[in-house]
Amino acid sequence: MSLFPTGVAVIGALDSVGRPWGMTCSSLCSVSLSPPTLLVCVRSGSPTLDALERAGTFSVNLLHHSARDVAELFASGDPDRFHRTSWHLPDATAAGPHLRDAAHAVGDCRVDGVRRVGDHTVVFGRVVRVSVGTGTQRAPLLYGLRRYAAWPSGGSVADPGLSRPEPLDEE
């Protein structure tokens, strides 16, 4: 699947004593808009998976294009990763750690189901809140072909001045 480029996220959860756990995740998918639901795929046996299953909540930190070092840190398994990057809990309802300097948006999710598939676990998360950063780092970090990249400059489909293709004439 390395040929399929995707956005990069760090999912996080707190264990029963409030210790943060987290890992880099590129297996993230929107499932439903109503109710807002997403899924993440996590290696079975992962301490992050254990923490999020026990807590019943988790955060999804969508990394911006300048956060490659954070993506690599959370992919490394370094036990001190939360001491090496800035994070916080914005309030008592936060579902997991928010990476304040690395994420352009964070989703707080409630576990809505899990399914074991091979050596991974698919976790369905009901999105209860989305926080969008206010900084200048808004372009997402991408990963594909075993390398990181930034979203191409030149706008997005949301830019009002960008031309859109004409609808197909179906006969």
Coordinates of N, CA, C and O in Angstrom, one line a residue:
M1 N 0.8 -1.2 0.0 CA 0.0 0.0 0.0 C 0.9 1.3 0.0 O 0.3 2.4 0.1
S2 N 2.2 1.1 -0.1 CA 3.0 2.3 -0.1 C 2.8 3.2 -1.3 O 3.3 4.3 -1.3
L3 N 2.2 2.7 -2.3 CA 1.9 3.4 -3.5 C 0.8 4.4 -3.4 O 0.5 5.2 -4.3
F4 N 0.0 4.3 -2.3 CA -1.2 5.1 -2.1 C -0.9 6.2 -1.1 O -0.7 6.0 0.0
P5 N -0.8 7.5 -1.6 CA -0.5 8.6 -0.7 C -1.7 8.9 0.2 O -2.8 8.8 -0.2
T6 N -1.4 9.4 1.4 CA -2.4 9.6 2.3 C -1.9 10.7 3.3 O -0.7 11.0 3.4
G7 N -2.9 11.3 4.1 CA -2.5 12.2 5.1 C -1.9 11.5 6.3 O -2.0 10.3 6.4
V8 N -1.2 12.3 7.1 CA -0.5 11.7 8.3 C -1.2 12.2 9.6 O -1.4 13.4 9.7
A9 N -1.5 11.3 10.5 CA -2.1 11.7 11.8 C -1.3 11.1 12.9 O -0.6 10.0 12.7
V10 N -1.4 11.6 14.1 CA -1.0 11.0 15.3 C -2.2 10.8 16.1 O -3.0 11.7 16.4
I11 N -2.5 9.5 16.5 CA -3.6 9.2 17.4 C -3.1 9.1 18.8 O -2.0 8.7 19.0
G12 N -3.9 9.6 19.7 CA -3.4 9.6 21.1 C -4.6 9.2 22.1 O -5.7 9.4 21.8
A13 N -4.2 8.7 23.2 CA -5.1 8.4 24.3 C -4.4 8.5 25.6 O -3.1 8.5 25.7
L14 N -5.2 8.6 26.7 CA -4.6 8.6 28.0 C -4.9 7.3 28.7 O -6.0 6.8 28.6
D15 N -3.9 6.7 29.4 CA -4.2 5.5 30.1 C -4.9 5.8 31.5 O -5.2 7.0 31.7
S16 N -5.1 4.8 32.3 CA -5.9 4.9 33.5 C -5.2 5.9 34.5 O -5.9 6.4 35.4
V17 N -3.9 6.1 34.4 CA -3.3 7.0 35.4 C -3.0 8.4 34.7 O -2.3 9.2 35.3
G18 N -3.5 8.6 33.5 CA -3.4 9.9 32.8 C -2.1 10.0 32.0 O -1.8 11.1 31.5
R19 N -1.4 8.9 31.8 CA -0.2 8.9 31.0 C -0.6 8.9 29.5 O -1.4 8.1 29.1
P20 N 0.0 9.8 28.7 CA -0.3 9.9 27.3 C 0.4 8.8 26.5 O 1.5 8.4 26.7
W21 N -0.4 8.2 25.5 CA 0.2 7.2 24.6 C -0.2 7.7 23.2 O -1.2 8.4 23.0
G22 N 0.6 7.4 22.2 CA 0.3 7.9 20.8 C 1.2 7.2 19.8 O 2.2 6.7 20.1
M23 N 0.7 7.3 18.6 CA 1.4 6.7 17.5 C 1.1 7.4 16.2 O 0.0 7.9 16.0
T24 N 2.0 7.3 15.2 CA 1.7 7.8 13.9 C 0.8 6.9 13.2 O 0.9 5.7 13.3
C25 N -0.2 7.4 12.5 CA -1.2 6.6 11.8 C -1.5 7.2 10.4 O -1.8 8.4 10.3
S26 N -1.3 6.4 9.4 CA -1.8 6.9 8.0 C -3.0 6.0 7.6 O -3.5 6.2 6.5
S27 N -3.4 5.1 8.4 CA -4.6 4.3 8.1 C -5.8 4.9 8.8 O -6.2 4.5 9.9
L28 N -6.3 6.0 8.2 CA -7.4 6.8 8.7 C -8.4 7.0 7.6 O -8.0 7.3 6.5
C29 N -9.7 6.8 8.0 CA -10.7 6.9 6.9 C -12.0 7.5 7.5 O -12.4 7.1 8.6
S30 N -12.6 8.4 6.8 CA -13.9 8.9 7.1 C -14.9 7.8 6.8 O -14.9 7.3 5.7
V31 N -15.8 7.5 7.7 CA -16.8 6.4 7.5 C -18.2 7.0 7.2 O -18.9 6.6 6.3
S32 N -18.6 8.0 8.0 CA -19.9 8.6 7.9 C -19.9 10.0 8.3 O -19.2 10.4 9.2
L33 N -20.8 10.8 7.7 CA -21.0 12.2 8.0 C -22.1 12.3 9.1 O -22.1 13.3 9.9
S34 N -23.0 11.4 9.1 CA -24.1 11.5 10.1 C -24.4 10.1 10.6 O -25.1 9.3 9.9
P35 N -24.0 9.7 11.8 CA -23.2 10.6 12.7 C -21.7 10.6 12.2 O -21.3 9.7 11.5
P36 N -21.0 11.7 12.5 CA -19.6 11.8 12.1 C -18.8 10.7 12.7 O -18.6 10.6 13.9
T37 N -18.3 9.8 11.8 CA -17.5 8.7 12.3 C -16.3 8.4 11.4 O -16.4 8.6 10.2
L38 N -15.2 8.1 12.0 CA -14.0 7.7 11.3 C -13.5 6.4 11.8 O -14.0 5.9 12.8
L39 N -12.5 5.9 11.1 CA -11.8 4.7 11.6 C -10.3 4.8 11.5 O -9.8 5.6 10.6
V40 N -9.6 4.2 12.4 CA -8.2 4.1 12.4 C -7.8 2.6 12.5 O -8.5 1.9 13.2
C41 N -6.7 2.3 11.9 CA -6.2 0.9 12.0 C -4.9 0.9 12.9 O -4.0 1.7 12.6
V42 N -4.9 0.1 13.9 CA -3.8 0.1 14.9 C -3.3 -1.3 15.1 O -4.1 -2.3 15.1
R43 N -2.0 -1.5 15.2 CA -1.4 -2.8 15.4 C -1.9 -3.4 16.7 O -1.9 -2.7 17.7
S44 N -2.5 -4.6 16.6 CA -2.9 -5.3 17.8 C -1.8 -5.4 18.7 O -0.7 -5.7 18.3
G45 N -2.0 -5.2 20.0 CA -0.9 -5.3 21.0 C -0.2 -4.0 21.3 O 0.6 -3.9 22.2
S46 N -0.6 -3.0 20.5 CA 0.0 -1.7 20.7 C -0.4 -1.1 22.1 O -1.6 -1.1 22.4
P47 N 0.5 -0.4 22.8 CA 0.1 0.2 24.1 C -0.9 1.4 23.8 O -1.8 1.6 24.7
T48 N -0.8 2.0 22.7 CA -1.8 3.1 22.3 C -3.2 2.5 22.2 O -4.1 3.0 22.7
L49 N -3.2 1.3 21.5 CA -4.5 0.7 21.3 C -5.1 0.3 22.7 O -6.3 0.5 23.0
D50 N -4.3 -0.3 23.6 CA -4.7 -0.6 24.9 C -5.3 0.6 25.6 O -6.4 0.5 26.2
A51 N -4.6 1.7 25.6 CA -5.0 2.9 26.3 C -6.3 3.4 25.7 O -7.2 3.8 26.5
L52 N -6.5 3.4 24.4 CA -7.7 4.0 23.8 C -8.9 3.1 24.0 O -10.0 3.5 24.3
E53 N -8.7 1.8 24.0 CA -9.8 0.9 24.3 C -10.2 1.0 25.8 O -11.4 1.0 26.1
R54 N -9.3 1.1 26.7 CA -9.6 1.2 28.1 C -10.3 2.6 28.4 O -11.2 2.6 29.2
A55 N -9.8 3.6 27.8 CA -10.3 5.0 28.0 C -11.7 5.1 27.3 O -12.5 5.9 27.8
G56 N -11.8 4.5 26.2 CA -13.0 4.6 25.4 C -13.0 5.9 24.6 O -14.0 6.2 23.9
T57 N -11.9 6.6 24.5 CA -11.8 7.9 23.8 C -10.4 7.9 23.2 O -9.4 7.3 23.7
F58 N -10.2 8.8 22.1 CA -8.9 9.0 21.5 C -9.0 10.3 20.7 O -10.0 10.8 20.3
S59 N -7.8 10.9 20.5 CA -7.7 12.1 19.7 C -7.0 11.7 18.4 O -6.2 10.7 18.3
V60 N -7.3 12.4 17.3 CA -6.7 12.3 16.0 C -6.1 13.6 15.7 O -6.9 14.6 15.4
N61 N -4.8 13.7 15.7 CA -4.1 14.9 15.4 C -3.7 14.9 13.9 O -2.8 14.1 13.5
L62 N -4.3 15.7 13.1 CA -4.0 15.8 11.6 C -2.7 16.7 11.5 O -2.8 17.9 11.8
L63 N -1.6 16.1 11.1 CA -0.4 16.9 11.1 C -0.2 17.8 9.9 O -0.7 17.5 8.8
H64 N 0.4 19.0 10.2 CA 0.6 19.9 9.1 C 1.9 19.6 8.4 O 2.7 18.8 8.9
H65 N 2.2 20.2 7.3 CA 3.3 19.9 6.4 C 4.7 20.1 7.1 O 5.7 19.5 6.6
S66 N 4.8 20.9 8.1 CA 6.1 21.1 8.8 C 6.3 20.1 9.9 O 7.3 20.3 10.7
A67 N 5.4 19.2 10.1 CA 5.5 18.3 11.3 C 6.1 16.9 11.0 O 5.8 15.9 11.7
R68 N 6.9 16.8 10.0 CA 7.5 15.5 9.6 C 8.3 14.9 10.8 O 8.2 13.7 11.1
D69 N 9.0 15.8 11.6 CA 9.8 15.3 12.7 C 8.9 14.7 13.8 O 9.2 13.6 14.4
V70 N 7.7 15.2 14.0 CA 6.7 14.6 14.9 C 6.2 13.3 14.4 O 6.1 12.3 15.2
A71 N 5.9 13.2 13.1 CA 5.4 12.0 12.5 C 6.5 10.9 12.7 O 6.1 9.8 13.1
E72 N 7.7 11.2 12.5 CA 8.8 10.2 12.6 C 9.0 9.9 14.1 O 9.2 8.7 14.4
L73 N 8.9 10.8 15.0 CA 9.0 10.6 16.4 C 8.0 9.6 16.9 O 8.3 8.6 17.6
F74 N 6.7 9.8 16.5 CA 5.6 9.0 17.0 C 5.6 7.6 16.2 O 5.0 6.7 16.7
A75 N 6.3 7.5 15.1 CA 6.4 6.2 14.4 C 7.6 5.4 15.0 O 7.6 4.2 14.8
S76 N 8.5 6.1 15.7 CA 9.7 5.4 16.2 C 9.5 4.5 17.4 O 10.3 3.6 17.7
G77 N 8.4 4.8 18.2 CA 8.2 4.0 19.4 C 9.0 4.5 20.6 O 9.1 3.9 21.6
D78 N 9.7 5.7 20.4 CA 10.5 6.3 21.5 C 9.6 6.5 22.7 O 8.5 7.1 22.7
P79 N 10.0 5.9 23.8 CA 9.1 6.0 25.1 C 9.0 7.4 25.6 O 8.1 7.7 26.4
D80 N 9.9 8.3 25.2 CA 9.9 9.7 25.7 C 9.2 10.7 24.7 O 9.4 11.9 24.8
R81 N 8.5 10.2 23.7 CA 8.0 11.0 22.6 C 7.1 12.2 23.2 O 7.1 13.3 22.6
F82 N 6.3 12.0 24.2 CA 5.5 13.1 24.8 C 6.4 14.1 25.6 O 5.9 15.2 25.8
H83 N 7.6 13.7 25.9 CA 8.5 14.7 26.5 C 9.2 15.5 25.5 O 9.8 16.5 25.8
R84 N 9.2 15.0 24.2 CA 10.0 15.7 23.2 C 9.1 16.5 22.2 O 9.7 17.1 21.3
T85 N 7.8 16.6 22.5 CA 7.0 17.5 21.6 C 5.9 18.1 22.5 O 5.6 17.6 23.6
S86 N 5.4 19.2 22.1 CA 4.5 20.0 22.8 C 3.1 19.4 22.7 O 2.6 19.1 21.6
W87 N 2.4 19.2 23.8 CA 1.0 18.6 23.8 C 0.3 19.2 25.0 O 0.9 19.7 25.9
H88 N -1.0 19.1 24.9 CA -1.9 19.6 26.0 C -3.2 18.9 25.9 O -3.6 18.3 24.9
L89 N -4.0 19.1 27.0 CA -5.4 18.7 27.0 C -6.1 20.1 27.1 O -6.0 20.7 28.1
P90 N -6.8 20.5 26.1 CA -7.4 21.8 26.1 C -8.5 22.0 27.2 O -8.7 23.1 27.6
D91 N -9.1 20.9 27.6 CA -10.1 21.0 28.6 C -10.4 19.6 29.1 O -9.9 18.6 28.6
A92 N -11.4 19.5 30.1 CA -11.7 18.2 30.7 C -12.4 17.2 29.7 O -12.4 16.0 29.9
T93 N -12.9 17.8 28.6 CA -13.6 16.9 27.6 C -12.7 16.4 26.5 O -13.2 15.6 25.6
A94 N -11.4 16.8 26.5 CA -10.5 16.3 25.5 C -10.4 14.8 25.5 O -10.3 14.2 26.6
A95 N -10.5 14.2 24.3 CA -10.5 12.7 24.2 C -9.1 12.1 24.3 O -8.9 10.9 24.4
G96 N -8.1 12.9 24.2 CA -6.7 12.5 24.2 C -5.8 13.7 24.0 O -6.3 14.8 23.8
P97 N -4.5 13.4 23.9 CA -3.5 14.5 23.8 C -3.7 15.3 22.4 O -3.9 14.7 21.4
H98 N -3.6 16.6 22.5 CA -3.6 17.5 21.4 C -2.2 18.0 21.2 O -1.6 18.5 22.1
L99 N -1.6 17.7 20.0 CA -0.3 18.2 19.7 C -0.3 19.6 19.1 O -0.5 19.9 17.9
R100 N -0.2 20.5 20.0 CA -0.5 22.0 19.8 C 0.3 22.6 18.6 O -0.2 23.4 17.9
D101 N 1.6 22.2 18.5 CA 2.4 22.8 17.5 C 2.5 22.0 16.2 O 3.0 22.5 15.2
A102 N 2.0 20.7 16.2 CA 2.2 19.9 15.0 C 0.9 19.6 14.2 O 1.0 19.2 13.1
A103 N -0.2 19.9 14.8 CA -1.5 19.5 14.2 C -2.2 20.8 13.6 O -2.2 21.8 14.3
H104 N -2.7 20.6 12.4 CA -3.5 21.8 11.8 C -5.0 21.6 12.2 O -5.7 22.5 12.2
A105 N -5.3 20.4 12.7 CA -6.7 20.1 13.2 C -6.6 18.9 14.1 O -5.7 18.0 13.9
V106 N -7.5 18.8 15.1 CA -7.6 17.7 16.0 C -9.0 17.3 16.1 O -9.9 18.1 16.4
G107 N -9.3 16.0 16.0 CA -10.6 15.4 16.3 C -10.6 14.7 17.6 O -9.7 13.9 17.8
D108 N -11.6 14.9 18.4 CA -11.8 14.1 19.6 C -12.8 13.1 19.4 O -13.9 13.5 18.9
C109 N -12.5 11.9 19.6 CA -13.4 10.8 19.3 C -13.8 9.9 20.5 O -12.9 9.7 21.4
R110 N -14.9 9.3 20.4 CA -15.4 8.3 21.4 C -15.4 6.9 20.6 O -15.9 6.8 19.5
V111 N -14.8 5.9 21.2 CA -14.7 4.6 20.6 C -16.2 4.1 20.4 O -17.0 4.0 21.3
D112 N -16.5 3.7 19.1 CA -17.8 3.3 18.8 C -17.9 1.8 18.4 O -18.9 1.3 18.0
G113 N -16.7 1.2 18.4 CA -16.6 -0.2 18.0 C -15.2 -0.5 17.6 O -14.4 0.3 17.2
V114 N -14.9 -1.8 17.7 CA -13.6 -2.3 17.3 C -13.7 -3.7 16.6 O -14.7 -4.4 16.9
R115 N -12.8 -3.9 15.7 CA -12.9 -5.2 15.0 C -11.4 -5.6 14.7 O -10.7 -4.9 14.1
R116 N -11.1 -6.8 15.2 CA -9.8 -7.4 15.0 C -9.7 -7.9 13.5 O -10.6 -8.7 13.1
V117 N -8.7 -7.5 12.8 CA -8.5 -8.0 11.4 C -7.0 -8.4 11.3 O -6.2 -7.5 11.2
G118 N -6.7 -9.6 11.2 CA -5.3 -10.0 11.1 C -4.5 -9.5 12.3 O -4.9 -9.7 13.4
D119 N -3.4 -8.9 12.0 CA -2.5 -8.4 13.1 C -2.9 -6.9 13.5 O -2.1 -6.3 14.2
H120 N -4.0 -6.4 13.0 CA -4.4 -5.0 13.3 C -5.8 -5.0 13.9 O -6.6 -6.0 13.8
T121 N -6.2 -3.9 14.5 CA -7.5 -3.7 15.0 C -8.0 -2.4 14.4 O -7.4 -1.4 14.4
V122 N -9.2 -2.5 13.8 CA -9.9 -1.4 13.3 C -10.7 -0.8 14.4 O -11.6 -1.4 15.0
V123 N -10.5 0.5 14.7 CA -11.2 1.2 15.7 C -12.1 2.3 15.1 O -11.6 3.1 14.3
F124 N -13.4 2.2 15.3 CA -14.3 3.2 14.8 C -14.5 4.3 15.9 O -14.7 3.9 17.1
G125 N -14.4 5.5 15.5 CA -14.5 6.6 16.4 C -15.6 7.6 16.0 O -15.6 8.1 14.9
R126 N -16.5 7.8 17.0 CA -17.5 8.8 16.8 C -16.9 10.2 17.1 O -16.4 10.4 18.2
V127 N -16.8 11.1 16.1 CA -16.2 12.4 16.3 C -17.1 13.3 17.1 O -18.3 13.5 16.7
V128 N -16.6 13.7 18.3 CA -17.5 14.5 19.2 C -17.1 16.0 19.1 O -17.8 16.9 19.5
R129 N -15.8 16.3 18.6 CA -15.4 17.7 18.5 C -14.2 17.7 17.5 O -13.4 16.8 17.5
V130 N -14.2 18.8 16.7 CA -13.0 19.1 15.9 C -12.5 20.5 16.2 O -13.3 21.4 16.3
S131 N -11.2 20.5 16.5 CA -10.6 21.8 16.8 C -9.6 22.1 15.6 O -8.8 21.3 15.3
V132 N -9.8 23.3 15.0 CA -8.9 23.7 13.9 C -7.9 24.7 14.4 O -8.3 25.7 15.1
G133 N -6.6 24.5 14.1 CA -5.6 25.4 14.6 C -5.7 26.8 14.0 O -6.4 27.0 12.9
T134 N -5.2 27.7 14.7 CA -5.2 29.1 14.2 C -3.9 29.6 13.6 O -3.8 30.7 13.2
G135 N -2.9 28.7 13.6 CA -1.6 29.1 13.1 C -1.6 29.2 11.6 O -2.6 28.9 10.9
T136 N -0.4 29.5 11.0 CA -0.2 29.6 9.6 C 0.0 28.3 8.9 O 0.0 28.1 7.7
Q137 N 0.3 27.2 9.7 CA 0.6 25.9 9.2 C -0.6 25.1 9.0 O -1.1 24.4 9.8
R138 N -1.2 25.3 7.8 CA -2.5 24.6 7.5 C -2.4 23.5 6.5 O -3.3 22.7 6.5
A139 N -1.4 23.5 5.6 CA -1.3 22.5 4.6 C -1.0 21.2 5.3 O -0.1 21.1 6.1
P140 N -1.7 20.1 4.9 CA -1.4 18.8 5.5 C -0.1 18.1 5.1 O 0.4 18.4 4.0
L141 N 0.4 17.3 6.0 CA 1.5 16.4 5.7 C 1.0 15.2 5.0 O 0.0 14.6 5.5
L142 N 1.7 14.8 4.0 CA 1.3 13.6 3.2 C 2.4 12.5 3.3 O 3.5 12.9 3.5
Y143 N 2.0 11.3 3.1 CA 3.0 10.2 3.1 C 2.6 9.2 2.0 O 1.4 8.8 1.8
G144 N 3.5 8.9 1.1 CA 3.3 7.9 0.1 C 4.7 7.6 -0.6 O 5.6 8.4 -0.5
L145 N 4.8 6.5 -1.3 CA 6.0 6.0 -1.9 C 7.2 6.1 -0.9 O 8.3 6.3 -1.2
R146 N 6.8 5.8 0.4 CA 7.8 5.7 1.5 C 8.5 7.0 1.7 O 9.7 7.0 2.1
R147 N 7.8 8.1 1.5 CA 8.4 9.4 1.8 C 7.3 10.4 2.2 O 6.1 10.2 1.8
Y148 N 7.7 11.5 2.8 CA 6.8 12.5 3.2 C 6.8 13.6 2.2 O 7.8 13.9 1.5
A149 N 5.7 14.3 2.1 CA 5.5 15.5 1.2 C 4.5 16.4 1.7 O 3.7 16.1 2.6
A150 N 4.6 17.7 1.2 CA 3.6 18.7 1.6 C 2.5 18.7 0.5 O 2.7 18.4 -0.6
W151 N 1.3 19.2 0.9 CA 0.3 19.4 -0.1 C 0.8 20.4 -1.1 O 1.4 21.4 -0.7
P152 N 0.6 20.2 -2.4 CA 1.1 21.2 -3.4 C 0.5 22.6 -3.1 O -0.6 22.8 -2.8
S153 N 1.4 23.6 -3.4 CA 1.0 24.9 -3.2 C 0.1 25.3 -4.5 O 0.0 24.6 -5.4
G154 N -0.6 26.4 -4.4 CA -1.4 26.8 -5.5 C -2.9 26.7 -5.2 O -3.7 26.7 -6.1
G155 N -3.3 26.5 -3.9 CA -4.7 26.5 -3.6 C -5.2 25.1 -3.4 O -4.5 24.1 -3.4
S156 N -6.5 25.1 -3.2 CA -7.2 23.8 -3.0 C -8.6 24.0 -3.6 O -8.9 25.0 -4.1
V157 N -9.3 22.9 -3.6 CA -10.6 22.9 -4.2 C -11.6 23.9 -3.5 O -12.6 24.2 -4.0
A158 N -11.2 24.2 -2.3 CA -12.0 25.1 -1.5 C -11.8 26.6 -1.8 O -12.5 27.5 -1.4
D159 N -10.7 26.9 -2.6 CA -10.5 28.3 -2.9 C -11.5 28.8 -3.9 O -11.8 28.1 -5.0
P160 N -12.1 29.9 -3.6 CA -13.2 30.4 -4.5 C -12.8 30.7 -5.9 O -13.6 30.6 -6.8
G161 N -11.5 31.1 -6.1 CA -11.1 31.4 -7.5 C -10.7 30.3 -8.3 O -10.4 30.4 -9.5
L162 N -10.6 29.1 -7.8 CA -10.2 27.9 -8.6 C -11.3 27.4 -9.5 O -12.4 27.3 -9.1
S163 N -10.9 27.2 -10.7 CA -11.9 26.7 -11.6 C -12.3 25.2 -11.3 O -11.4 24.5 -10.9
R164 N -13.5 24.9 -11.5 CA -14.0 23.5 -11.3 C -14.4 22.9 -12.6 O -14.9 23.6 -13.5
P165 N -14.2 21.6 -12.7 CA -14.7 21.0 -14.0 C -16.2 21.1 -14.2 O -16.9 21.1 -13.2
E166 N -16.6 21.2 -15.4 CA -18.0 21.2 -15.7 C -18.6 19.9 -15.5 O -17.9 18.8 -15.7
P167 N -19.8 19.8 -15.0 CA -20.5 18.5 -14.8 C -20.6 17.8 -16.1 O -20.8 18.4 -17.2
L168 N -20.5 16.4 -16.1 CA -20.6 15.6 -17.3 C -22.1 15.7 -17.7 O -23.0 15.6 -17.0
D169 N -22.2 15.7 -19.0 CA -23.6 15.7 -19.6 C -23.9 14.2 -19.8 O -23.4 13.5 -20.7
E170 N -24.9 13.8 -19.0 CA -25.2 12.4 -19.1 C -26.5 12.2 -20.0 O -27.5 12.8 -19.8
E171 N -26.3 11.4 -21.0 CA -27.4 11.2 -21.9 C -27.9 9.8 -21.8 O -27.3 8.9 -21.5

